[in-house]
PDB file of C-alpha atoms in Angstrom:
ATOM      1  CA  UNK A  21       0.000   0.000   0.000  1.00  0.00           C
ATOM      2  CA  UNK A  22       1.705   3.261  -0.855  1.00  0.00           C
ATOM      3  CA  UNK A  23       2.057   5.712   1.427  1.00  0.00           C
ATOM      4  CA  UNK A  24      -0.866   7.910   0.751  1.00  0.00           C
ATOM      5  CA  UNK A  25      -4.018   9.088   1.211  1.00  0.00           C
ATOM      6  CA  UNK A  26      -6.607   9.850  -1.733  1.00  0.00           C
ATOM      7  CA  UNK A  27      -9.564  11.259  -0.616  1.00  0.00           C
ATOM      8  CA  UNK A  28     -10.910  12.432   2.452  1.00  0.00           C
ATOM      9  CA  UNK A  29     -15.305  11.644   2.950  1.00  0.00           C
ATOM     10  CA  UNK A  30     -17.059  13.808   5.436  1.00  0.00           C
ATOM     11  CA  UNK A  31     -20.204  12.871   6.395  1.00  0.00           C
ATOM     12  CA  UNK A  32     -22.581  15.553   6.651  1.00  0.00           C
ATOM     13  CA  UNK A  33     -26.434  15.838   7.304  1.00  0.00           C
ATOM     14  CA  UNK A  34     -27.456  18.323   4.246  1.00  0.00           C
ATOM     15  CA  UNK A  35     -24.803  18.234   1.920  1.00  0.00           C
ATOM     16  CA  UNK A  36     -25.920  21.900   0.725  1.00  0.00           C
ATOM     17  CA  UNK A  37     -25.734  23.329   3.638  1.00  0.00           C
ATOM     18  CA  UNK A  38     -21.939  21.753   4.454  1.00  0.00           C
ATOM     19  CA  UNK A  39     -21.228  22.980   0.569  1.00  0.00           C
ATOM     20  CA  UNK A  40     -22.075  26.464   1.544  1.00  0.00           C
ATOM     21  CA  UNK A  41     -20.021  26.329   4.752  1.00  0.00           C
ATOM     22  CA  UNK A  42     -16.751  25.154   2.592  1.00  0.00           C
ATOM     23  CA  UNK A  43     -17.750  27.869   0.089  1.00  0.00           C
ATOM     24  CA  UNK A  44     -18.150  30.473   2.666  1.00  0.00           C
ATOM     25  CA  UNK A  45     -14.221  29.681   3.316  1.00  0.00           C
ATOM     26  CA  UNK A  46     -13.548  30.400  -0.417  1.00  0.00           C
ATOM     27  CA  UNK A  47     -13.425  26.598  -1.345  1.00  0.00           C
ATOM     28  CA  UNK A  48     -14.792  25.824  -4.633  1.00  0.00           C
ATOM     29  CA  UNK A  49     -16.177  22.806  -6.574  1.00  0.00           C
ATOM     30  CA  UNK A  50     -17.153  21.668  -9.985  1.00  0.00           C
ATOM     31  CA  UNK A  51     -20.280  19.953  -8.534  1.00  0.00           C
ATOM     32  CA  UNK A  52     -23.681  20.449  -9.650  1.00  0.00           C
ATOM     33  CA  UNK A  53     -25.957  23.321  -7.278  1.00  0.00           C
ATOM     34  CA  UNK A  54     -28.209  20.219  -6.485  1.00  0.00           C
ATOM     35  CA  UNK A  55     -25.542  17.666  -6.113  1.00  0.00           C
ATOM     36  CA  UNK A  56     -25.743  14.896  -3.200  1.00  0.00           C
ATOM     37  CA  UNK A  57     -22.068  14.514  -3.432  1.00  0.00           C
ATOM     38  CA  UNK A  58     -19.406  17.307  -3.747  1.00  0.00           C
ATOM     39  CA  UNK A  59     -15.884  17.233  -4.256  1.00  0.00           C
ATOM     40  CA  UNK A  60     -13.113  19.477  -3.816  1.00  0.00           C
ATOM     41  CA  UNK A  61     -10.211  19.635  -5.218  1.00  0.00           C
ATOM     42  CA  UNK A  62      -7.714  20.343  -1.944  1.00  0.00           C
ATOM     43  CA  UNK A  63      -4.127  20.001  -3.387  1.00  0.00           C
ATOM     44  CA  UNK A  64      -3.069  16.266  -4.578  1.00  0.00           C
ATOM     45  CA  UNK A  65      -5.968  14.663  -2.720  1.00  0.00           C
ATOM     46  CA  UNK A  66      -9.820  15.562  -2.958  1.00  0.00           C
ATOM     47  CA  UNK A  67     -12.196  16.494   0.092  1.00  0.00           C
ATOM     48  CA  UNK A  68     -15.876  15.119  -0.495  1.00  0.00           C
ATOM     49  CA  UNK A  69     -18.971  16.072   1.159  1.00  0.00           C
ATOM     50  CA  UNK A  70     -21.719  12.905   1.559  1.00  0.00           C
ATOM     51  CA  UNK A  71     -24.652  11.939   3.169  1.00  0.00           C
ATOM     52  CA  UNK A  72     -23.388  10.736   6.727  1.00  0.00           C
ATOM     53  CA  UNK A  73     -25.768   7.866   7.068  1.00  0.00           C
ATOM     54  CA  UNK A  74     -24.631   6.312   3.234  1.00  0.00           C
ATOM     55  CA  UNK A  75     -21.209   7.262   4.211  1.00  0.00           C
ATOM     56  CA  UNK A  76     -21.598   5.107   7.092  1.00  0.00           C
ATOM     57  CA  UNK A  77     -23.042   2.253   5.149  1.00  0.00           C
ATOM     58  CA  UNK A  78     -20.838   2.627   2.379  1.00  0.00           C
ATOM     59  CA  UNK A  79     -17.657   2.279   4.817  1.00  0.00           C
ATOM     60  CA  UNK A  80     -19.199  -0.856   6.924  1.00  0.00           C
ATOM     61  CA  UNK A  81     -19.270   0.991  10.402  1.00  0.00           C
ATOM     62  CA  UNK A  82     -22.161   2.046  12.433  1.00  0.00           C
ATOM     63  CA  UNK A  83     -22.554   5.622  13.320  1.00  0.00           C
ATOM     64  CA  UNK A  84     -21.823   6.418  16.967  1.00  0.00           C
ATOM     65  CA  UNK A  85     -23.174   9.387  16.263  1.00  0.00           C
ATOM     66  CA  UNK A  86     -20.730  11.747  17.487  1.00  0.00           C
ATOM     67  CA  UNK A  87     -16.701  12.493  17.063  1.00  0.00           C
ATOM     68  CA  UNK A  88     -14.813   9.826  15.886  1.00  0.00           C
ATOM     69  CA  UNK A  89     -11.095  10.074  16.333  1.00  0.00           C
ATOM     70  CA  UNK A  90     -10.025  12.200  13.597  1.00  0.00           C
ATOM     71  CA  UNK A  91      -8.951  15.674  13.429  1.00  0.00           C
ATOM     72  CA  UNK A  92      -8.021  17.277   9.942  1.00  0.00           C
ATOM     73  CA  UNK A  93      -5.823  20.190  10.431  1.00  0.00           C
ATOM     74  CA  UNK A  94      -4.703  23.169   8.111  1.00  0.00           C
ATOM     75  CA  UNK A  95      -1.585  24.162   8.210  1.00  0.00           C
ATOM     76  CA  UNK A  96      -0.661  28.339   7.259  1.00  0.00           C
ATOM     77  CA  UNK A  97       2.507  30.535   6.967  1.00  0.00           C
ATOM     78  CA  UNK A  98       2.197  32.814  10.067  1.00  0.00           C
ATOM     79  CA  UNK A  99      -0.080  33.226  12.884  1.00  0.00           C
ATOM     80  CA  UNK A 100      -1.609  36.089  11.386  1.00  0.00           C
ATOM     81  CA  UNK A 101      -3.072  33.616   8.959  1.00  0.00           C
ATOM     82  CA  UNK A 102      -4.133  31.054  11.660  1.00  0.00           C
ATOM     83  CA  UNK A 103      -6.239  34.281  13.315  1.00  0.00           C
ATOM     84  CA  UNK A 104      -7.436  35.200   9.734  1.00  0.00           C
ATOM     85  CA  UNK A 105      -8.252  31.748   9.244  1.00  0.00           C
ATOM     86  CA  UNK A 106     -10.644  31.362  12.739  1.00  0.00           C
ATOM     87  CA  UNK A 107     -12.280  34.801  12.492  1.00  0.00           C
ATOM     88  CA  UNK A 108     -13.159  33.572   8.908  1.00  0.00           C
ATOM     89  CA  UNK A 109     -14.720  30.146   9.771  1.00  0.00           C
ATOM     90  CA  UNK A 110     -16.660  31.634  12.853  1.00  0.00           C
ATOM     91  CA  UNK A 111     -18.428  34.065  10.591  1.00  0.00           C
ATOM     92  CA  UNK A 112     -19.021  31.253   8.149  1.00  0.00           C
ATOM     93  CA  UNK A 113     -21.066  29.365  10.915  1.00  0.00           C
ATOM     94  CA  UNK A 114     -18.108  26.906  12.534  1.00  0.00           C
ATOM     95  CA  UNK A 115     -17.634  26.877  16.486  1.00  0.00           C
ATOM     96  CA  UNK A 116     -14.257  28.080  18.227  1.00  0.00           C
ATOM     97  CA  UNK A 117     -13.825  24.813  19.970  1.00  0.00           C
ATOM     98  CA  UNK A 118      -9.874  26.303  20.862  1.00  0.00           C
ATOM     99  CA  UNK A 119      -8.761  29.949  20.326  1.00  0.00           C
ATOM    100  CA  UNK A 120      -5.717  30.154  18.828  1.00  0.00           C
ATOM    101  CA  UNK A 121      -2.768  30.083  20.719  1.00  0.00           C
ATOM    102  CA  UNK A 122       0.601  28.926  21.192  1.00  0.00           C
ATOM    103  CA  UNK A 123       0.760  25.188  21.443  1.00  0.00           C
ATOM    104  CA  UNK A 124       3.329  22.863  23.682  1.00  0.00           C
ATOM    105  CA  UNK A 125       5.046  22.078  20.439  1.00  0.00           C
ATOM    106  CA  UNK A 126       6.030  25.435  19.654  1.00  0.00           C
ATOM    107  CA  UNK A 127       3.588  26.330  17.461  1.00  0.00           C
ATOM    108  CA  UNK A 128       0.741  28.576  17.299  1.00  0.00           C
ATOM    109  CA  UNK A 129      -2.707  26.965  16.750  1.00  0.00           C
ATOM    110  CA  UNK A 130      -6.597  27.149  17.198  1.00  0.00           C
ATOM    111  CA  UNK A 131      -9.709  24.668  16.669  1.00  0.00           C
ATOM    112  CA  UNK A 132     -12.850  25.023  14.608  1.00  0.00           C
ATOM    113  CA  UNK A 133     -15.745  22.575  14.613  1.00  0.00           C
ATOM    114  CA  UNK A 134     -17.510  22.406  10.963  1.00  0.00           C
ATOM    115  CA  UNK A 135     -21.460  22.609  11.347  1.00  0.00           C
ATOM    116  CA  UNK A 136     -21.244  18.613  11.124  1.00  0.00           C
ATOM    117  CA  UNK A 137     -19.233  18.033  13.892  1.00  0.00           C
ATOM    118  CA  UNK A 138     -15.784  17.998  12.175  1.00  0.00           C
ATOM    119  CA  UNK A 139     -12.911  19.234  13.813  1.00  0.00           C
ATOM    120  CA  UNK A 140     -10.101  21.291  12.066  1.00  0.00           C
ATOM    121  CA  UNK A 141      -6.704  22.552  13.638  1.00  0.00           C
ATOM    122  CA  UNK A 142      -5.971  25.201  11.968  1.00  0.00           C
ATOM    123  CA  UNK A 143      -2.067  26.004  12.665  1.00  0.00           C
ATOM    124  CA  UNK A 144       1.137  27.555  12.259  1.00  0.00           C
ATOM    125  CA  UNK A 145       4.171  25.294  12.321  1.00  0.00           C
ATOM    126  CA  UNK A 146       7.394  26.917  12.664  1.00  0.00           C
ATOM    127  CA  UNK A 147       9.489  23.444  12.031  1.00  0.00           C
ATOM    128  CA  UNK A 148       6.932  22.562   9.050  1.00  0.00           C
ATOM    129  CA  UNK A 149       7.576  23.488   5.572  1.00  0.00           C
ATOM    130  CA  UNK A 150       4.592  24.486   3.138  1.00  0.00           C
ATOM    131  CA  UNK A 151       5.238  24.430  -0.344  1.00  0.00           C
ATOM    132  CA  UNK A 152       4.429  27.131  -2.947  1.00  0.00           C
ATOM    133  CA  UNK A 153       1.339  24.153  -3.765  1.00  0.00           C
ATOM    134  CA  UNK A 154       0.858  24.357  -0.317  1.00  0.00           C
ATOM    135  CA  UNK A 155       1.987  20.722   0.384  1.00  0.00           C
ATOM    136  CA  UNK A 156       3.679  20.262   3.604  1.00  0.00           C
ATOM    137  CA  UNK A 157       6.824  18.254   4.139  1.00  0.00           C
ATOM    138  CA  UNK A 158       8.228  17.126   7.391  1.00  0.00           C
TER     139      UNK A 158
ATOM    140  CA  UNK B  14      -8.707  29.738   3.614  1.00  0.00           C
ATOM    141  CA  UNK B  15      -6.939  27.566   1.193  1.00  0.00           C
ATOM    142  CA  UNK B  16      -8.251  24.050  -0.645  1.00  0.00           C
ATOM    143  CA  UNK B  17      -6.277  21.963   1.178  1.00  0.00           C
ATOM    144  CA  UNK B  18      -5.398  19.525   3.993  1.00  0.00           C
ATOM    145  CA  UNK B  19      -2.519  19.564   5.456  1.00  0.00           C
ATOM    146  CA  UNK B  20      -2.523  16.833   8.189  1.00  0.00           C
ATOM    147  CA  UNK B  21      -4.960  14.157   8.739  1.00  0.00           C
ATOM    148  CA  UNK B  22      -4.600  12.439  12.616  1.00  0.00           C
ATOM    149  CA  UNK B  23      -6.182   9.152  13.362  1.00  0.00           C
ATOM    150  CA  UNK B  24      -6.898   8.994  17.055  1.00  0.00           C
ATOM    151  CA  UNK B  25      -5.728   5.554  18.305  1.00  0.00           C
ATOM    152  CA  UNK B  26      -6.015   3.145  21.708  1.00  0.00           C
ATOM    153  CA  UNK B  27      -2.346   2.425  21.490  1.00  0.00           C
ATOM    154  CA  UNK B  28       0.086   4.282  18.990  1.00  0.00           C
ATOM    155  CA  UNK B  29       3.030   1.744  18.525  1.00  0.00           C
ATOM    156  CA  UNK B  30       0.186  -1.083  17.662  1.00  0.00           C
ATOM    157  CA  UNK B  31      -1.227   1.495  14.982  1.00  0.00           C
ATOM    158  CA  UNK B  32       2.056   2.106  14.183  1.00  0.00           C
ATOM    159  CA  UNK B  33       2.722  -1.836  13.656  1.00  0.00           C
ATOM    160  CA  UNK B  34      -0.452  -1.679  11.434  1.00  0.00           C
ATOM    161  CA  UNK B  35       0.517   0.563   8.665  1.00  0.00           C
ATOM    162  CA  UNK B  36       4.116  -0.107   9.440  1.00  0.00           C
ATOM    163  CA  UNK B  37       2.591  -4.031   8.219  1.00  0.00           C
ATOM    164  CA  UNK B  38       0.888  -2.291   4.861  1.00  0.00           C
ATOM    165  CA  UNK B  39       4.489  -0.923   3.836  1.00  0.00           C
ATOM    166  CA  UNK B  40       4.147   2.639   5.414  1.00  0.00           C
ATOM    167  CA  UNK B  41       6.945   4.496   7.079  1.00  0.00           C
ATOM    168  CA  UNK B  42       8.297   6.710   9.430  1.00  0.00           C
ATOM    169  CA  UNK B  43      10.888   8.442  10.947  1.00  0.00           C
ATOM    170  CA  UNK B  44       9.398   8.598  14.124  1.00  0.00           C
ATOM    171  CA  UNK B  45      11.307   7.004  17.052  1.00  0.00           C
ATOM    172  CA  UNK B  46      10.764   3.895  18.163  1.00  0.00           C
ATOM    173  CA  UNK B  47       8.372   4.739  21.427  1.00  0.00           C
ATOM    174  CA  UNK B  48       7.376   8.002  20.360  1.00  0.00           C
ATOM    175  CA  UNK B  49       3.902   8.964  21.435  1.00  0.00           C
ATOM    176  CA  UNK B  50       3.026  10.583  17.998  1.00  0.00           C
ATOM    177  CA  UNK B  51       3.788   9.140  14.872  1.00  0.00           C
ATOM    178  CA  UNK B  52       3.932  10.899  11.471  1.00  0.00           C
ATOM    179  CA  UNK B  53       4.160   9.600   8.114  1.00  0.00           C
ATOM    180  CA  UNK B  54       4.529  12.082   5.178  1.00  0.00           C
ATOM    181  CA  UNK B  55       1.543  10.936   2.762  1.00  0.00           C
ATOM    182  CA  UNK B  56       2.262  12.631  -0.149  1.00  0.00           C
ATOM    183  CA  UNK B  57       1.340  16.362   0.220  1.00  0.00           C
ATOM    184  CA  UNK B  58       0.144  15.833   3.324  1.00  0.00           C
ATOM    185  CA  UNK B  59       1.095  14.098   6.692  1.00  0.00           C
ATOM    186  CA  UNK B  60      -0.599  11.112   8.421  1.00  0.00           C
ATOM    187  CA  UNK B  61      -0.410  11.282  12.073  1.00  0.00           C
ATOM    188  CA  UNK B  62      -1.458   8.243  14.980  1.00  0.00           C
ATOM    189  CA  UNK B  63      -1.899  10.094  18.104  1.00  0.00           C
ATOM    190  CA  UNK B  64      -3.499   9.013  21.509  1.00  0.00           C
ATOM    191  CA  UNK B  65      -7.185   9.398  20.685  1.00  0.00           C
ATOM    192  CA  UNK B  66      -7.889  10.618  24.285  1.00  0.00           C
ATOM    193  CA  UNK B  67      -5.334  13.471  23.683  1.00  0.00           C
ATOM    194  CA  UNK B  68      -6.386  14.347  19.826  1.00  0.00           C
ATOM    195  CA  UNK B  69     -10.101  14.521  21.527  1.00  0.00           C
ATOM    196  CA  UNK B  70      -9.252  16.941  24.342  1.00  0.00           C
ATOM    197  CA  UNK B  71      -6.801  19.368  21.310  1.00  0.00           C
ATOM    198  CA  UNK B  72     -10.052  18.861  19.236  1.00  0.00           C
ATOM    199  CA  UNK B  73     -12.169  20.382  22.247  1.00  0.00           C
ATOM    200  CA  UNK B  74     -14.500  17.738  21.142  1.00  0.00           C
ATOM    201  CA  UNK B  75     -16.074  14.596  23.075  1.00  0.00           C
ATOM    202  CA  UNK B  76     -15.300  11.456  22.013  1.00  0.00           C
ATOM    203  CA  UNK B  77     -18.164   9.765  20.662  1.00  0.00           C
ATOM    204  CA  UNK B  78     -16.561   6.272  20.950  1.00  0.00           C
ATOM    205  CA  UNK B  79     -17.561   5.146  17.553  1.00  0.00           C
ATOM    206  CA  UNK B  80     -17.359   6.314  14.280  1.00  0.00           C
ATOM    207  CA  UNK B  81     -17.623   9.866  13.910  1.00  0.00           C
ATOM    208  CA  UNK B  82     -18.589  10.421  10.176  1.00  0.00           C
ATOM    209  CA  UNK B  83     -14.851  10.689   8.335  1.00  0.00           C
ATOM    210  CA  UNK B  84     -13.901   8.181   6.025  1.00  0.00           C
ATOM    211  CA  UNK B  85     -10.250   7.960   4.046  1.00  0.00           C
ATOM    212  CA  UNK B  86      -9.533   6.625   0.488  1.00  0.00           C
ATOM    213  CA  UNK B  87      -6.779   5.199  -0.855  1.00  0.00           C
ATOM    214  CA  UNK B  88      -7.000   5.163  -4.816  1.00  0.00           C
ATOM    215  CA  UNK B  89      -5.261   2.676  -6.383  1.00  0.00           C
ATOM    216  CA  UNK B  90      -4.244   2.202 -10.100  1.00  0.00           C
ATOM    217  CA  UNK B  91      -5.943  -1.058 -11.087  1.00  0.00           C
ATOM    218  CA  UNK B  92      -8.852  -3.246  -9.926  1.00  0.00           C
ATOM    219  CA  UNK B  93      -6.009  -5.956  -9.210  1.00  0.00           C
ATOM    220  CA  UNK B  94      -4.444  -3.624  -6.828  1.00  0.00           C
ATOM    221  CA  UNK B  95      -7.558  -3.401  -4.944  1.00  0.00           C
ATOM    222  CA  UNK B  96      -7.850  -7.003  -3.694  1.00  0.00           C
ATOM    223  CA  UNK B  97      -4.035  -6.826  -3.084  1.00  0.00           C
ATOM    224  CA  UNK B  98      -4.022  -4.026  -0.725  1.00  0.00           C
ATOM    225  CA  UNK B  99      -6.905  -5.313   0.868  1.00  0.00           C
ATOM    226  CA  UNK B 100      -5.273  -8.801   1.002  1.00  0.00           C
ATOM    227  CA  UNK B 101      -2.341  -6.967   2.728  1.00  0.00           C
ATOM    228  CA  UNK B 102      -4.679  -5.794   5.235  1.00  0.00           C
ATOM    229  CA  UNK B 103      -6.526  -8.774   6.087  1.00  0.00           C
ATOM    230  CA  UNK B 104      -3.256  -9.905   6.887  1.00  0.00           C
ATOM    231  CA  UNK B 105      -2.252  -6.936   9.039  1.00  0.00           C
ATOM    232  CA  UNK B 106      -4.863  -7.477  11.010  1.00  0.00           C
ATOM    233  CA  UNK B 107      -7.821  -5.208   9.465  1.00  0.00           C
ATOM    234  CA  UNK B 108     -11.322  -6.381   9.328  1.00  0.00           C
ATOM    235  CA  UNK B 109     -12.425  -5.995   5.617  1.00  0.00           C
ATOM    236  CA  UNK B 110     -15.945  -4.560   6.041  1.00  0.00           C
ATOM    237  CA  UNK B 111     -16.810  -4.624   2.357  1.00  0.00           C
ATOM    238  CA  UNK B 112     -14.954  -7.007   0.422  1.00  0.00           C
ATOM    239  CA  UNK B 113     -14.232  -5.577  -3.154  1.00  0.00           C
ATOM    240  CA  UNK B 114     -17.587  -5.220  -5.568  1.00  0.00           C
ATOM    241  CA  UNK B 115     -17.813  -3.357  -8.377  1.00  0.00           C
ATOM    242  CA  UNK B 116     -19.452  -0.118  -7.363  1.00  0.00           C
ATOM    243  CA  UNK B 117     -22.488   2.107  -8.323  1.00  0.00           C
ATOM    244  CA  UNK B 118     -20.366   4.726  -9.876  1.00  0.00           C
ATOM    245  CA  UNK B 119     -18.855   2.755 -11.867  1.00  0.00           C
ATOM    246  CA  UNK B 120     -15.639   1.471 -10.027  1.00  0.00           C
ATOM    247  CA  UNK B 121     -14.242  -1.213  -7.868  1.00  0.00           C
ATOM    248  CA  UNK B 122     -14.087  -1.104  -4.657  1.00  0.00           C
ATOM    249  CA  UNK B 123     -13.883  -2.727  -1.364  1.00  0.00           C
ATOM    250  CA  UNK B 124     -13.592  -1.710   2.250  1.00  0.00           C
ATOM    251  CA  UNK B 125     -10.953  -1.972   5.573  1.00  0.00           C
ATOM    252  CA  UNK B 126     -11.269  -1.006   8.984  1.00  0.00           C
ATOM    253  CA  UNK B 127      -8.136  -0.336  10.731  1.00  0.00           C
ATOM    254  CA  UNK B 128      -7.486  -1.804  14.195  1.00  0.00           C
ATOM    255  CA  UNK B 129      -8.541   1.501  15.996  1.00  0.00           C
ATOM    256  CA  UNK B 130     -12.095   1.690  13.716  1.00  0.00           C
ATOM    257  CA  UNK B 131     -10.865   4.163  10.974  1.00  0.00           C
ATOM    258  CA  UNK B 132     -12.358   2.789   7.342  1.00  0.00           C
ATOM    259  CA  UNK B 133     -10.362   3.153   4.407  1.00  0.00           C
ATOM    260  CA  UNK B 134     -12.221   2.649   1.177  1.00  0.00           C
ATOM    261  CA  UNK B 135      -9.623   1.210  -1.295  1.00  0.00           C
ATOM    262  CA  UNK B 136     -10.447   1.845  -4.855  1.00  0.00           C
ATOM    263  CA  UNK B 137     -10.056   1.910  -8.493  1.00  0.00           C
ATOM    264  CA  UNK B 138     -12.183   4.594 -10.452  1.00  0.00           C
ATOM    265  CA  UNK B 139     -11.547   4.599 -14.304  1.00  0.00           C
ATOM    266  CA  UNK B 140     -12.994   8.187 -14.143  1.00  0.00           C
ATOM    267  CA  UNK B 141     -10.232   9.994 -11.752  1.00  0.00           C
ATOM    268  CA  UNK B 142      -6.422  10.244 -12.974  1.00  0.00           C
ATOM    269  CA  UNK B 143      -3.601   9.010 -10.046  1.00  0.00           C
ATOM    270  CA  UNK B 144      -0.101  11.287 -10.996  1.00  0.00           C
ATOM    271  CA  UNK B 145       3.118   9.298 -10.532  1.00  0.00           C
ATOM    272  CA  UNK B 146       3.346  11.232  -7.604  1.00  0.00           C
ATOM    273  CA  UNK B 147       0.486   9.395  -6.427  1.00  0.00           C
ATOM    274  CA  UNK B 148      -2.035  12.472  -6.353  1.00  0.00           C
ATOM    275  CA  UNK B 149      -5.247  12.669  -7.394  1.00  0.00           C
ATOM    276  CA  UNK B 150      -6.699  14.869  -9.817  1.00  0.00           C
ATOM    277  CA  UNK B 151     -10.538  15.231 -10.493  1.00  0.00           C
TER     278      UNK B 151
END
């Protein structure tokens, strides 16, 4: 198995209304208006937007119905991005679950909670690199 | 906010036995030995095990114990590469929750579930290009 990941499904409970949260963070996708599955284009992978419950079939699991055990994060160049980053989100309808701060690893961070429950660090790592793509090498 | 992902964690019970798991499906890192975070660079992006107690609590989310509506692919270039990584798997110790069927949009596909829970779908989709790089473009 190579050492990669292709796509990354969140399960959402109106798939519009997630849509217009990603959009209202200046994400955009080729997807039809009335689509019941939308993809993004988010560097070399792709971030998709599905029904939770056929998400949940689809993968084989049952739904326990909250958080479970993954956190995406987004890295940035500077902590003036990671505030511009927050203060952009919370207008857009996401919860401050963490203000930003620094962070025990030397970094500066905050977390947002998506209006489905997803978590997202968004962060500034000083011993991170981000390419000009905006891939990040460790 | 930019279309991307920079770092995807997987909360886990124990981190060197996740470790051992995709350590067992070929992936690496240069992590040491009993460190209590692992990361492997996937591509453009990093793959980190962390104690899912921990990632909850940085989250500022509860843990819902289950499966909390996030789902990873892992595209692969042929339908015979499917049923090997899956194979692989078994063998590592994943449950295969959907063995490999060809799917309603037109691929082939099949289902793991990683010792901690996590589902990876692992498919081939004629319609979706993989770089040599190993991203994916839409």
């Amino acid at each position: 198995m190579e050492q990669r990941i292709s796509l990354v499904t969140l399960g959402v409970a109106d798939v519009r209304r997630a849509r217009r949260f990603y959009e209202a963070l200046g994400w955009r996708s080729d997807a039809e208006p009335d689509s019941d599955i939308v993809f993004f284009q988010a560097g070399g992978i792709v971030v998709a937007l599905w029904s939770r419950a056929e998400l949940a079939s689809d993968s084989g699991v049952r739904d326990g119905g909250g958080w479970g055990g993954v956190t995406l994060a987004h890295n940035v160049r500077s902590r003036a991005e990671v505030d511009a980053v927050l203060s952009q989100a919370r207008i857009a309808g996401a919860t401050i679950a963490r203000p930003a701060a620094e962070t025990f690893w030397g970094g500066y961070s905050g977390a947002l909670i998506d209006p489905d429950g997803h978590p997202w660090e968004i962060a500034h790592n000083p011993h991170w690199t981000i390419g000009g793509d905006g891939s990040i090498s460790l």
